[in-house]
PDB file of C-alpha atoms in Angstrom:
ATOM      1  CA  MET A   1      14.460 -20.762  -0.577  1.00  0.00           C
ATOM      2  CA  ARG A   2      12.072 -21.487   2.295  1.00  0.00           C
ATOM      3  CA  GLU A   3      14.244 -19.759   4.904  1.00  0.00           C
ATOM      4  CA  GLU A   4      14.864 -16.754   2.636  1.00  0.00           C
ATOM      5  CA  ALA A   5      11.086 -16.373   2.217  1.00  0.00           C
ATOM      6  CA  THR A   6      10.949 -15.293   5.868  1.00  0.00           C
ATOM      7  CA  LEU A   7      12.964 -12.173   4.976  1.00  0.00           C
ATOM      8  CA  PHE A   8       9.855 -10.649   3.388  1.00  0.00           C
ATOM      9  CA  HIS A   9       7.318  -8.605   5.347  1.00  0.00           C
ATOM     10  CA  GLY A  10       4.167  -6.748   4.361  1.00  0.00           C
ATOM     11  CA  CYS A  11       3.072  -9.695   2.256  1.00  0.00           C
ATOM     12  CA  ILE A  12       0.739 -12.650   2.688  1.00  0.00           C
ATOM     13  CA  ALA A  13       3.319 -15.061   1.314  1.00  0.00           C
ATOM     14  CA  ALA A  14       6.518 -15.270  -0.726  1.00  0.00           C
ATOM     15  CA  GLU A  15       5.866 -17.408  -3.803  1.00  0.00           C
ATOM     16  CA  GLU A  16       8.620 -19.559  -5.258  1.00  0.00           C
ATOM     17  CA  THR A  17       8.986 -19.079  -9.031  1.00  0.00           C
ATOM     18  CA  PRO A  18      11.640 -20.097 -11.588  1.00  0.00           C
ATOM     19  CA  TYR A  19      13.064 -16.584 -11.260  1.00  0.00           C
ATOM     20  CA  GLY A  20      13.148 -16.457  -7.457  1.00  0.00           C
ATOM     21  CA  LEU A  21      10.873 -15.423  -4.594  1.00  0.00           C
ATOM     22  CA  VAL A  22       7.957 -13.068  -5.276  1.00  0.00           C
ATOM     23  CA  PRO A  23       6.370 -11.381  -2.226  1.00  0.00           C
ATOM     24  CA  ARG A  24       2.585 -11.492  -2.695  1.00  0.00           C
ATOM     25  CA  ARG A  25       0.279  -8.928  -1.095  1.00  0.00           C
ATOM     26  CA  PHE A  26      -2.792 -10.633  -2.570  1.00  0.00           C
ATOM     27  CA  THR A  27      -3.887 -14.253  -2.430  1.00  0.00           C
ATOM     28  CA  GLN A  28      -3.972 -16.192  -5.707  1.00  0.00           C
ATOM     29  CA  ALA A  29      -7.779 -15.947  -5.710  1.00  0.00           C
ATOM     30  CA  GLN A  30      -7.568 -12.172  -5.303  1.00  0.00           C
ATOM     31  CA  LEU A  31      -4.974 -11.874  -8.080  1.00  0.00           C
ATOM     32  CA  ALA A  32      -7.292 -13.849 -10.352  1.00  0.00           C
ATOM     33  CA  HIS A  33      -9.984 -11.263  -9.578  1.00  0.00           C
ATOM     34  CA  TRP A  34      -7.686  -8.381 -10.569  1.00  0.00           C
ATOM     35  CA  ASP A  35      -6.563 -10.214 -13.717  1.00  0.00           C
ATOM     36  CA  GLN A  36     -10.197 -10.154 -14.842  1.00  0.00           C
ATOM     37  CA  ILE A  37     -10.565  -6.413 -14.206  1.00  0.00           C
ATOM     38  CA  GLY A  38      -8.111  -5.463 -16.964  1.00  0.00           C
ATOM     39  CA  MET A  39      -4.425  -5.381 -17.852  1.00  0.00           C
ATOM     40  CA  VAL A  40      -3.573  -2.005 -16.289  1.00  0.00           C
ATOM     41  CA  ARG A  41      -5.072  -2.694 -12.873  1.00  0.00           C
ATOM     42  CA  ALA A  42      -3.831  -6.290 -12.955  1.00  0.00           C
ATOM     43  CA  ALA A  43      -0.255  -5.027 -13.439  1.00  0.00           C
ATOM     44  CA  ARG A  44      -0.687  -2.689 -10.472  1.00  0.00           C
ATOM     45  CA  ALA A  45      -2.123  -5.484  -8.322  1.00  0.00           C
ATOM     46  CA  HIS A  46       0.817  -7.746  -9.167  1.00  0.00           C
ATOM     47  CA  GLY A  47       3.219  -4.984  -8.087  1.00  0.00           C
ATOM     48  CA  ILE A  48       4.808  -5.513  -4.672  1.00  0.00           C
ATOM     49  CA  ALA A  49       3.762  -2.224  -3.036  1.00  0.00           C
ATOM     50  CA  GLY A  50       4.279  -2.042   0.719  1.00  0.00           C
ATOM     51  CA  THR A  51       6.543  -5.080   0.931  1.00  0.00           C
ATOM     52  CA  THR A  52       9.923  -5.024   2.659  1.00  0.00           C
ATOM     53  CA  MET A  53      12.878  -7.214   3.484  1.00  0.00           C
ATOM     54  CA  ARG A  54      13.722  -7.180   7.197  1.00  0.00           C
ATOM     55  CA  PHE A  55      16.638  -8.859   8.899  1.00  0.00           C
ATOM     56  CA  VAL A  56      19.465  -8.555  11.400  1.00  0.00           C
ATOM     57  CA  THR A  57      23.016  -8.512  10.084  1.00  0.00           C
ATOM     58  CA  ASP A  58      26.569  -7.544  10.969  1.00  0.00           C
ATOM     59  CA  GLN A  59      27.706  -7.520   7.351  1.00  0.00           C
ATOM     60  CA  ALA A  60      29.388  -4.456   5.829  1.00  0.00           C
ATOM     61  CA  GLN A  61      27.670  -5.072   2.494  1.00  0.00           C
ATOM     62  CA  ILE A  62      24.397  -6.741   1.539  1.00  0.00           C
ATOM     63  CA  SER A  63      23.086  -7.654  -1.889  1.00  0.00           C
ATOM     64  CA  PHE A  64      20.451  -9.559  -3.846  1.00  0.00           C
ATOM     65  CA  SER A  65      19.410 -10.117  -7.451  1.00  0.00           C
ATOM     66  CA  TYR A  66      16.027  -9.276  -8.972  1.00  0.00           C
ATOM     67  CA  HIS A  67      14.061 -10.177 -12.074  1.00  0.00           C
ATOM     68  CA  VAL A  68      11.250  -7.932 -13.328  1.00  0.00           C
ATOM     69  CA  LEU A  69       8.072  -9.905 -14.089  1.00  0.00           C
ATOM     70  CA  SER A  70       5.740  -6.977 -14.821  1.00  0.00           C
ATOM     71  CA  ILE A  71       5.771  -3.202 -14.432  1.00  0.00           C
ATOM     72  CA  CYS A  72       3.374  -0.387 -13.519  1.00  0.00           C
ATOM     73  CA  GLY A  73       5.823   2.529 -13.609  1.00  0.00           C
ATOM     74  CA  GLU A  74       9.001   3.729 -15.307  1.00  0.00           C
ATOM     75  CA  LYS A  75      11.345   3.558 -12.318  1.00  0.00           C
ATOM     76  CA  MET A  76      11.779   1.390  -9.250  1.00  0.00           C
ATOM     77  CA  THR A  77      13.411   2.475  -6.014  1.00  0.00           C
ATOM     78  CA  PHE A  78      14.883   0.461  -3.141  1.00  0.00           C
ATOM     79  CA  ASP A  79      15.261   2.299   0.201  1.00  0.00           C
ATOM     80  CA  LEU A  80      17.689   1.133   2.891  1.00  0.00           C
ATOM     81  CA  TYR A  81      16.998   1.725   6.586  1.00  0.00           C
ATOM     82  CA  GLU A  82      19.625   0.921   9.200  1.00  0.00           C
ATOM     83  CA  GLY A  83      17.596   0.871  12.394  1.00  0.00           C
ATOM     84  CA  GLU A  84      15.383   3.948  12.076  1.00  0.00           C
ATOM     85  CA  ARG A  85      17.695   5.836   9.685  1.00  0.00           C
ATOM     86  CA  LEU A  86      17.257   6.077   5.917  1.00  0.00           C
ATOM     87  CA  THR A  87      20.880   5.635   4.832  1.00  0.00           C
ATOM     88  CA  ASP A  88      20.741   4.838   1.113  1.00  0.00           C
ATOM     89  CA  SER A  89      18.424   4.633  -1.867  1.00  0.00           C
ATOM     90  CA  ILE A  90      18.901   3.031  -5.276  1.00  0.00           C
ATOM     91  CA  THR A  91      16.725   3.754  -8.314  1.00  0.00           C
ATOM     92  CA  ARG A  92      16.688   1.709 -11.517  1.00  0.00           C
ATOM     93  CA  PRO A  93      14.562   1.858 -14.684  1.00  0.00           C
ATOM     94  CA  THR A  94      11.944  -0.876 -14.736  1.00  0.00           C
ATOM     95  CA  GLN A  95      12.967  -1.628 -18.316  1.00  0.00           C
ATOM     96  CA  ASP A  96      16.156  -3.195 -16.910  1.00  0.00           C
ATOM     97  CA  LEU A  97      14.617  -6.621 -16.486  1.00  0.00           C
ATOM     98  CA  GLU A  98      17.431  -8.120 -14.429  1.00  0.00           C
ATOM     99  CA  GLY A  99      19.914  -6.667 -12.005  1.00  0.00           C
ATOM    100  CA  ARG A 100      21.627  -6.806  -8.659  1.00  0.00           C
ATOM    101  CA  VAL A 101      21.213  -4.361  -5.782  1.00  0.00           C
ATOM    102  CA  VAL A 102      24.258  -3.805  -3.580  1.00  0.00           C
ATOM    103  CA  PHE A 103      24.134  -1.714  -0.395  1.00  0.00           C
ATOM    104  CA  SER A 104      27.140  -0.755   1.730  1.00  0.00           C
ATOM    105  CA  LEU A 105      26.056  -0.290   5.344  1.00  0.00           C
ATOM    106  CA  LEU A 106      27.183   2.683   7.398  1.00  0.00           C
ATOM    107  CA  ASP A 107      27.383   0.535  10.534  1.00  0.00           C
ATOM    108  CA  GLY A 108      28.827  -2.575   8.909  1.00  0.00           C
ATOM    109  CA  GLY A 109      30.537  -4.857  11.376  1.00  0.00           C
ATOM    110  CA  THR A 110      27.964  -4.128  14.091  1.00  0.00           C
ATOM    111  CA  GLU A 111      24.862  -6.306  14.372  1.00  0.00           C
ATOM    112  CA  GLN A 112      21.798  -4.212  13.577  1.00  0.00           C
ATOM    113  CA  GLU A 113      18.263  -4.369  12.216  1.00  0.00           C
ATOM    114  CA  VAL A 114      17.965  -3.549   8.520  1.00  0.00           C
ATOM    115  CA  THR A 115      14.831  -2.852   6.460  1.00  0.00           C
ATOM    116  CA  ILE A 116      14.762  -2.571   2.681  1.00  0.00           C
ATOM    117  CA  TYR A 117      11.612  -0.971   1.296  1.00  0.00           C
ATOM    118  CA  LEU A 118      10.791  -2.519  -2.079  1.00  0.00           C
ATOM    119  CA  PRO A 119       9.374  -0.746  -5.163  1.00  0.00           C
ATOM    120  CA  PHE A 120       5.644  -0.244  -5.723  1.00  0.00           C
ATOM    121  CA  THR A 121       6.084   0.068  -9.499  1.00  0.00           C
ATOM    122  CA  ALA A 122       6.925  -3.521 -10.440  1.00  0.00           C
ATOM    123  CA  GLU A 123       6.395  -7.217  -9.765  1.00  0.00           C
ATOM    124  CA  LEU A 124       9.821  -8.560  -8.842  1.00  0.00           C
ATOM    125  CA  ALA A 125      11.334 -11.964  -8.127  1.00  0.00           C
ATOM    126  CA  PHE A 126      14.341 -12.037  -5.784  1.00  0.00           C
ATOM    127  CA  SER A 127      17.240 -14.475  -5.589  1.00  0.00           C
ATOM    128  CA  ALA A 128      20.949 -14.875  -4.781  1.00  0.00           C
ATOM    129  CA  PHE A 129      20.765 -13.165  -1.393  1.00  0.00           C
ATOM    130  CA  SER A 130      24.082 -12.346   0.254  1.00  0.00           C
ATOM    131  CA  GLU A 131      25.045 -14.283   3.376  1.00  0.00           C
ATOM    132  CA  GLY A 132      24.593 -13.260   6.991  1.00  0.00           C
ATOM    133  CA  LEU A 133      20.956 -12.114   6.868  1.00  0.00           C
ATOM    134  CA  LYS A 134      18.991 -13.295   9.917  1.00  0.00           C
ATOM    135  CA  PRO A 135      15.207 -12.936   9.450  1.00  0.00           C
ATOM    136  CA  ILE A 136      13.199 -10.900  11.955  1.00  0.00           C
ATOM    137  CA  GLU A 137      10.224 -12.769  13.408  1.00  0.00           C
ATOM    138  CA  LYS A 138       6.823 -11.355  12.535  1.00  0.00           C
ATOM    139  CA  THR A 139       5.840 -11.743  16.173  1.00  0.00           C
ATOM    140  CA  ALA A 140       7.866  -8.568  16.775  1.00  0.00           C
ATOM    141  CA  TYR A 141       4.974  -6.456  15.428  1.00  0.00           C
ATOM    142  CA  SER A 142       2.417  -4.729  17.642  1.00  0.00           C
ATOM    143  CA  GLY A 143      -0.358  -5.784  15.277  1.00  0.00           C
ATOM    144  CA  ARG A 144      -1.461  -6.290  11.674  1.00  0.00           C
ATOM    145  CA  ILE A 145      -3.450  -4.007   9.384  1.00  0.00           C
ATOM    146  CA  LEU A 146      -5.063  -4.737   6.028  1.00  0.00           C
ATOM    147  CA  TRP A 147      -5.106  -1.516   3.979  1.00  0.00           C
ATOM    148  CA  LEU A 148      -7.421  -1.346   0.947  1.00  0.00           C
ATOM    149  CA  GLY A 149      -7.171   1.590  -1.423  1.00  0.00           C
ATOM    150  CA  ASP A 150      -6.292   3.000  -4.820  1.00  0.00           C
ATOM    151  CA  SER A 151      -3.132   4.573  -6.278  1.00  0.00           C
ATOM    152  CA  ILE A 152      -2.725   6.881  -3.261  1.00  0.00           C
ATOM    153  CA  SER A 153      -2.531   3.854  -0.960  1.00  0.00           C
ATOM    154  CA  GLN A 154      -0.325   1.976  -3.426  1.00  0.00           C
ATOM    155  CA  GLY A 155       2.168   4.856  -3.174  1.00  0.00           C
ATOM    156  CA  MET A 156       1.951   6.480  -6.578  1.00  0.00           C
ATOM    157  CA  HIS A 157       3.850   8.819  -7.151  1.00  0.00           C
ATOM    158  CA  ALA A 158       6.161   9.016  -4.157  1.00  0.00           C
ATOM    159  CA  LEU A 159       9.875   9.193  -4.881  1.00  0.00           C
ATOM    160  CA  HIS A 160      10.623   6.713  -2.102  1.00  0.00           C
ATOM    161  CA  PRO A 161       8.672   3.550  -1.153  1.00  0.00           C
ATOM    162  CA  SER A 162       9.559   4.221   2.488  1.00  0.00           C
ATOM    163  CA  GLN A 163       7.710   7.558   2.378  1.00  0.00           C
ATOM    164  CA  THR A 164       4.225   6.328   1.437  1.00  0.00           C
ATOM    165  CA  LEU A 165       1.222   6.038   3.761  1.00  0.00           C
ATOM    166  CA  VAL A 166       1.895   2.385   4.528  1.00  0.00           C
ATOM    167  CA  GLY A 167       5.650   2.890   4.747  1.00  0.00           C
ATOM    168  CA  ILE A 168       5.507   5.753   7.240  1.00  0.00           C
ATOM    169  CA  LEU A 169       2.632   4.484   9.383  1.00  0.00           C
ATOM    170  CA  GLY A 170       3.912   0.909   9.554  1.00  0.00           C
ATOM    171  CA  ARG A 171       7.287   2.200  10.721  1.00  0.00           C
ATOM    172  CA  THR A 172       5.710   4.582  13.230  1.00  0.00           C
ATOM    173  CA  TRP A 173       3.308   2.067  14.776  1.00  0.00           C
ATOM    174  CA  LYS A 174       5.549  -1.028  14.503  1.00  0.00           C
ATOM    175  CA  TYR A 175       2.674  -2.721  12.675  1.00  0.00           C
ATOM    176  CA  GLU A 176       2.813  -5.070   9.714  1.00  0.00           C
ATOM    177  CA  ILE A 177       0.558  -3.561   7.064  1.00  0.00           C
ATOM    178  CA  ILE A 178      -0.518  -5.396   3.939  1.00  0.00           C
ATOM    179  CA  ASN A 179      -0.874  -2.727   1.260  1.00  0.00           C
ATOM    180  CA  GLN A 180      -3.718  -3.735  -1.056  1.00  0.00           C
ATOM    181  CA  GLY A 181      -3.836  -0.405  -2.833  1.00  0.00           C
ATOM    182  CA  VAL A 182      -4.413  -0.741  -6.592  1.00  0.00           C
ATOM    183  CA  GLY A 183      -4.123   2.318  -8.806  1.00  0.00           C
ATOM    184  CA  GLY A 184      -7.312   3.296 -10.618  1.00  0.00           C
ATOM    185  CA  CYS A 185      -9.729   1.234  -8.538  1.00  0.00           C
ATOM    186  CA  GLY A 186     -12.884   2.225  -6.701  1.00  0.00           C
ATOM    187  CA  TYR A 187     -15.446   0.523  -4.491  1.00  0.00           C
ATOM    188  CA  LYS A 188     -16.902  -1.484  -7.385  1.00  0.00           C
ATOM    189  CA  ASP A 189     -13.505  -3.059  -8.136  1.00  0.00           C
ATOM    190  CA  ILE A 190     -12.511  -4.300  -4.689  1.00  0.00           C
ATOM    191  CA  CYS A 191     -12.315  -8.072  -4.363  1.00  0.00           C
ATOM    192  CA  ARG A 192     -14.995  -9.224  -1.931  1.00  0.00           C
ATOM    193  CA  ASP A 193     -12.841 -12.142  -0.736  1.00  0.00           C
ATOM    194  CA  PHE A 194     -11.485 -11.148   2.696  1.00  0.00           C
ATOM    195  CA  THR A 195      -9.761 -14.455   3.507  1.00  0.00           C
ATOM    196  CA  TYR A 196      -5.973 -14.497   3.867  1.00  0.00           C
ATOM    197  CA  GLY A 197      -4.946 -17.991   4.890  1.00  0.00           C
ATOM    198  CA  ASP A 198      -2.656 -17.898   7.921  1.00  0.00           C
ATOM    199  CA  TRP A 199      -2.382 -14.104   7.894  1.00  0.00           C
ATOM    200  CA  HIS A 200      -4.970 -12.617  10.287  1.00  0.00           C
ATOM    201  CA  PRO A 201      -5.306  -8.809  10.324  1.00  0.00           C
ATOM    202  CA  ASP A 202      -6.400  -6.944  13.455  1.00  0.00           C
ATOM    203  CA  LEU A 203      -7.724  -3.892  11.605  1.00  0.00           C
ATOM    204  CA  LEU A 204      -9.126  -3.039   8.178  1.00  0.00           C
ATOM    205  CA  VAL A 205      -8.560   0.404   6.654  1.00  0.00           C
ATOM    206  CA  LEU A 206     -10.598   1.442   3.606  1.00  0.00           C
ATOM    207  CA  LEU A 207      -9.396   4.503   1.679  1.00  0.00           C
ATOM    208  CA  LEU A 208     -11.391   4.583  -1.546  1.00  0.00           C
ATOM    209  CA  GLY A 209     -13.683   6.825  -3.560  1.00  0.00           C
ATOM    210  CA  THR A 210     -11.270   9.184  -5.316  1.00  0.00           C
ATOM    211  CA  ASN A 211     -11.589   7.330  -8.620  1.00  0.00           C
ATOM    212  CA  ASP A 212     -15.358   7.287  -8.261  1.00  0.00           C
ATOM    213  CA  THR A 213     -15.597  11.076  -8.628  1.00  0.00           C
ATOM    214  CA  GLY A 214     -15.019  11.072 -12.393  1.00  0.00           C
ATOM    215  CA  PRO A 215     -17.622  10.468 -15.123  1.00  0.00           C
ATOM    216  CA  ALA A 216     -20.145   8.011 -13.722  1.00  0.00           C
ATOM    217  CA  ASP A 217     -20.386   4.649 -15.484  1.00  0.00           C
ATOM    218  CA  VAL A 218     -23.258   3.582 -13.200  1.00  0.00           C
ATOM    219  CA  SER A 219     -26.276   5.309 -11.693  1.00  0.00           C
ATOM    220  CA  TRP A 220     -26.041   6.824  -8.229  1.00  0.00           C
ATOM    221  CA  ASP A 221     -28.351   4.117  -6.860  1.00  0.00           C
ATOM    222  CA  ALA A 222     -26.117   1.415  -8.341  1.00  0.00           C
ATOM    223  CA  TYR A 223     -23.010   3.071  -6.917  1.00  0.00           C
ATOM    224  CA  GLN A 224     -24.523   3.207  -3.418  1.00  0.00           C
ATOM    225  CA  ALA A 225     -25.319  -0.494  -3.724  1.00  0.00           C
ATOM    226  CA  GLN A 226     -21.682  -1.228  -4.672  1.00  0.00           C
ATOM    227  CA  VAL A 227     -20.355   0.656  -1.646  1.00  0.00           C
ATOM    228  CA  ARG A 228     -22.792  -1.100   0.694  1.00  0.00           C
ATOM    229  CA  GLU A 229     -21.981  -4.520  -0.765  1.00  0.00           C
ATOM    230  CA  CYS A 230     -18.268  -3.909  -0.185  1.00  0.00           C
ATOM    231  CA  LEU A 231     -18.881  -2.817   3.407  1.00  0.00           C
ATOM    232  CA  ASP A 232     -21.252  -5.747   3.997  1.00  0.00           C
ATOM    233  CA  CYS A 233     -18.530  -8.179   2.898  1.00  0.00           C
ATOM    234  CA  ALA A 234     -15.993  -6.430   5.096  1.00  0.00           C
ATOM    235  CA  GLN A 235     -18.288  -6.745   8.096  1.00  0.00           C
ATOM    236  CA  GLU A 236     -18.678 -10.462   7.515  1.00  0.00           C
ATOM    237  CA  ARG A 237     -14.972 -10.757   8.340  1.00  0.00           C
ATOM    238  CA  PHE A 238     -14.292  -7.790  10.657  1.00  0.00           C
ATOM    239  CA  LEU A 239     -16.124  -6.426  13.680  1.00  0.00           C
ATOM    240  CA  ALA A 240     -17.317  -2.835  13.459  1.00  0.00           C
ATOM    241  CA  ASP A 241     -14.612  -1.637  15.858  1.00  0.00           C
ATOM    242  CA  GLN A 242     -11.944  -3.234  13.640  1.00  0.00           C
ATOM    243  CA  ILE A 243     -12.809  -1.096  10.604  1.00  0.00           C
ATOM    244  CA  ARG A 244     -11.600   2.419   9.756  1.00  0.00           C
ATOM    245  CA  LEU A 245     -13.422   4.106   6.888  1.00  0.00           C
ATOM    246  CA  ILE A 246     -11.565   7.091   5.366  1.00  0.00           C
ATOM    247  CA  SER A 247     -13.294   9.343   2.860  1.00  0.00           C
ATOM    248  CA  PRO A 248     -11.344  10.643  -0.179  1.00  0.00           C
ATOM    249  CA  PHE A 249      -8.551  13.144   0.373  1.00  0.00           C
ATOM    250  CA  TRP A 250      -8.772  16.761  -0.777  1.00  0.00           C
ATOM    251  CA  ARG A 251      -8.468  17.230  -4.527  1.00  0.00           C
ATOM    252  CA  GLY A 252      -6.985  20.262  -6.215  1.00  0.00           C
ATOM    253  CA  ASP A 253      -9.660  20.107  -8.914  1.00  0.00           C
ATOM    254  CA  GLN A 254     -12.762  19.650  -6.805  1.00  0.00           C
ATOM    255  CA  GLN A 255     -13.842  23.221  -7.512  1.00  0.00           C
ATOM    256  CA  LYS A 256     -14.936  21.867 -10.900  1.00  0.00           C
ATOM    257  CA  GLU A 257     -18.606  20.973 -10.680  1.00  0.00           C
ATOM    258  CA  GLU A 258     -18.144  17.654 -12.497  1.00  0.00           C
ATOM    259  CA  ILE A 259     -15.642  16.630  -9.801  1.00  0.00           C
ATOM    260  CA  GLY A 260     -16.896  18.493  -6.742  1.00  0.00           C
ATOM    261  CA  ARG A 261     -20.515  17.365  -6.927  1.00  0.00           C
ATOM    262  CA  PRO A 262     -19.865  13.582  -6.982  1.00  0.00           C
ATOM    263  CA  PHE A 263     -17.034  14.097  -4.468  1.00  0.00           C
ATOM    264  CA  ARG A 264     -19.425  15.651  -1.946  1.00  0.00           C
ATOM    265  CA  ARG A 265     -22.052  12.949  -2.530  1.00  0.00           C
ATOM    266  CA  ILE A 266     -19.503  10.167  -1.977  1.00  0.00           C
ATOM    267  CA  VAL A 267     -18.187  11.779   1.218  1.00  0.00           C
ATOM    268  CA  SER A 268     -21.733  12.152   2.524  1.00  0.00           C
ATOM    269  CA  LEU A 269     -22.561   8.530   1.665  1.00  0.00           C
ATOM    270  CA  LEU A 270     -19.463   7.155   3.416  1.00  0.00           C
ATOM    271  CA  LYS A 271     -20.117   9.244   6.506  1.00  0.00           C
ATOM    272  CA  GLU A 272     -23.709   8.025   6.697  1.00  0.00           C
ATOM    273  CA  GLU A 273     -22.700   4.380   6.164  1.00  0.00           C
ATOM    274  CA  ALA A 274     -20.023   4.598   8.863  1.00  0.00           C
ATOM    275  CA  LYS A 275     -22.533   6.008  11.341  1.00  0.00           C
ATOM    276  CA  ARG A 276     -25.193   3.440  10.465  1.00  0.00           C
ATOM    277  CA  ARG A 277     -22.732   0.542  10.869  1.00  0.00           C
ATOM    278  CA  GLY A 278     -20.960   1.812  13.971  1.00  0.00           C
ATOM    279  CA  VAL A 279     -17.662   2.033  12.064  1.00  0.00           C
ATOM    280  CA  ALA A 280     -14.984   4.638  12.818  1.00  0.00           C
ATOM    281  CA  TYR A 281     -15.076   7.385  10.165  1.00  0.00           C
ATOM    282  CA  ILE A 282     -12.144   9.626   9.242  1.00  0.00           C
ATOM    283  CA  ASP A 283     -12.753  12.723   7.130  1.00  0.00           C
ATOM    284  CA  GLY A 284     -10.135  12.557   4.372  1.00  0.00           C
ATOM    285  CA  GLU A 285     -10.323  16.298   3.664  1.00  0.00           C
ATOM    286  CA  LYS A 286      -9.361  17.059   7.264  1.00  0.00           C
ATOM    287  CA  VAL A 287      -6.211  14.920   7.226  1.00  0.00           C
ATOM    288  CA  SER A 288      -4.878  15.873   3.779  1.00  0.00           C
ATOM    289  CA  PRO A 289      -3.086  19.116   2.831  1.00  0.00           C
ATOM    290  CA  HIS A 290      -4.988  21.735   0.843  1.00  0.00           C
ATOM    291  CA  CYS A 291      -1.819  22.869  -0.942  1.00  0.00           C
ATOM    292  CA  ASN A 292      -1.283  22.042  -4.604  1.00  0.00           C
ATOM    293  CA  ASN A 293       2.504  21.937  -4.233  1.00  0.00           C
ATOM    294  CA  LEU A 294       2.238  18.974  -1.837  1.00  0.00           C
ATOM    295  CA  TYR A 295       0.846  16.851  -4.665  1.00  0.00           C
ATOM    296  CA  TRP A 296       2.939  15.269  -7.419  1.00  0.00           C
ATOM    297  CA  ASP A 297       0.397  16.283 -10.067  1.00  0.00           C
ATOM    298  CA  GLU A 298      -0.695  19.397  -8.090  1.00  0.00           C
ATOM    299  CA  ARG A 299      -4.187  18.015  -7.556  1.00  0.00           C
ATOM    300  CA  LEU A 300      -4.483  14.324  -6.592  1.00  0.00           C
ATOM    301  CA  HIS A 301      -1.391  12.213  -5.753  1.00  0.00           C
ATOM    302  CA  PRO A 302       0.597  13.370  -2.707  1.00  0.00           C
ATOM    303  CA  ASN A 303       4.341  13.746  -3.064  1.00  0.00           C
ATOM    304  CA  ASP A 304       6.696  12.595  -0.306  1.00  0.00           C
ATOM    305  CA  THR A 305       6.075  15.748   1.739  1.00  0.00           C
ATOM    306  CA  GLY A 306       2.330  15.439   1.212  1.00  0.00           C
ATOM    307  CA  PHE A 307       2.382  11.844   2.449  1.00  0.00           C
ATOM    308  CA  ALA A 308       4.323  12.944   5.553  1.00  0.00           C
ATOM    309  CA  VAL A 309       1.702  15.609   6.328  1.00  0.00           C
ATOM    310  CA  ILE A 310      -1.159  13.121   5.928  1.00  0.00           C
ATOM    311  CA  CYS A 311       0.551  10.531   8.123  1.00  0.00           C
ATOM    312  CA  GLU A 312       1.082  13.118  10.866  1.00  0.00           C
ATOM    313  CA  ALA A 313      -2.684  13.749  10.850  1.00  0.00           C
ATOM    314  CA  LEU A 314      -3.633  10.055  10.628  1.00  0.00           C
ATOM    315  CA  ARG A 315      -1.197   8.892  13.300  1.00  0.00           C
ATOM    316  CA  GLY A 316      -3.608   9.291  16.218  1.00  0.00           C
ATOM    317  CA  ARG A 317      -6.839   8.615  14.331  1.00  0.00           C
ATOM    318  CA  ILE A 318      -6.519   4.980  13.219  1.00  0.00           C
ATOM    319  CA  LEU A 319      -5.187   3.104  16.243  1.00  0.00           C
TER     320      LEU A 319
END
């Protein structure tokens, strides 16, 4: 399956397993870290958020089989892009542990670039790929970005994996982005290991802090130390001008004092740290919509339209 492993993008490697190829967005050492954090976050870390299959083909129909290894959502969606057009989408329940995805291409018979955006709600192994799929070289990208975040970065709860932050921005910029968003995490949870083998990112984006605005399980002094430790580790690997620090997005419930007060303190801390370190700072409230109906839960997780609005604002601020 070595040649078929090159079909996968947005991952550090494609691991061979008895069930097929699993695109990995974390190293094995990083996955071991998340396994120690707890079952829920481990399942989210093992999910294949942000990964795609990319290839050139002239086939009229393409297909592959999948095996579900673990889940972090009820449904999984596969989006098909022919060139720059979204032409089909298939959704399956994650409880269906095995299956086959079959896409009929609109422009079958003509050689074209195809991208399949893979689900962010499950850990999947892939096998039995149809014939006539020519991998696209990763040298075709303009650059590489490592994106660290929580459930918003992971893509929860978009309807389509192609319409998440990483999906939209990667497509817009022609960048390969490794999505290391893990639902429920904050600065204290992030793995401090920033080594990625042969994969060398050009930029680091940090979008964290939303989950740190709830009931505090540490003192404010301890929390500041956690944020600074994370940024210190990042700066051991990345130069200051390679880092983009984004503060939490607007929340529909931040008028509540128990949410709003820690939210404002975290934003202030991140802004001060960015200035002190010479790191580019992006105000999350200024790039996110202040409209409850653009959030899946009306307060926190953007829906597909909300993600599109955020990406429009972020487009010229990161690169």
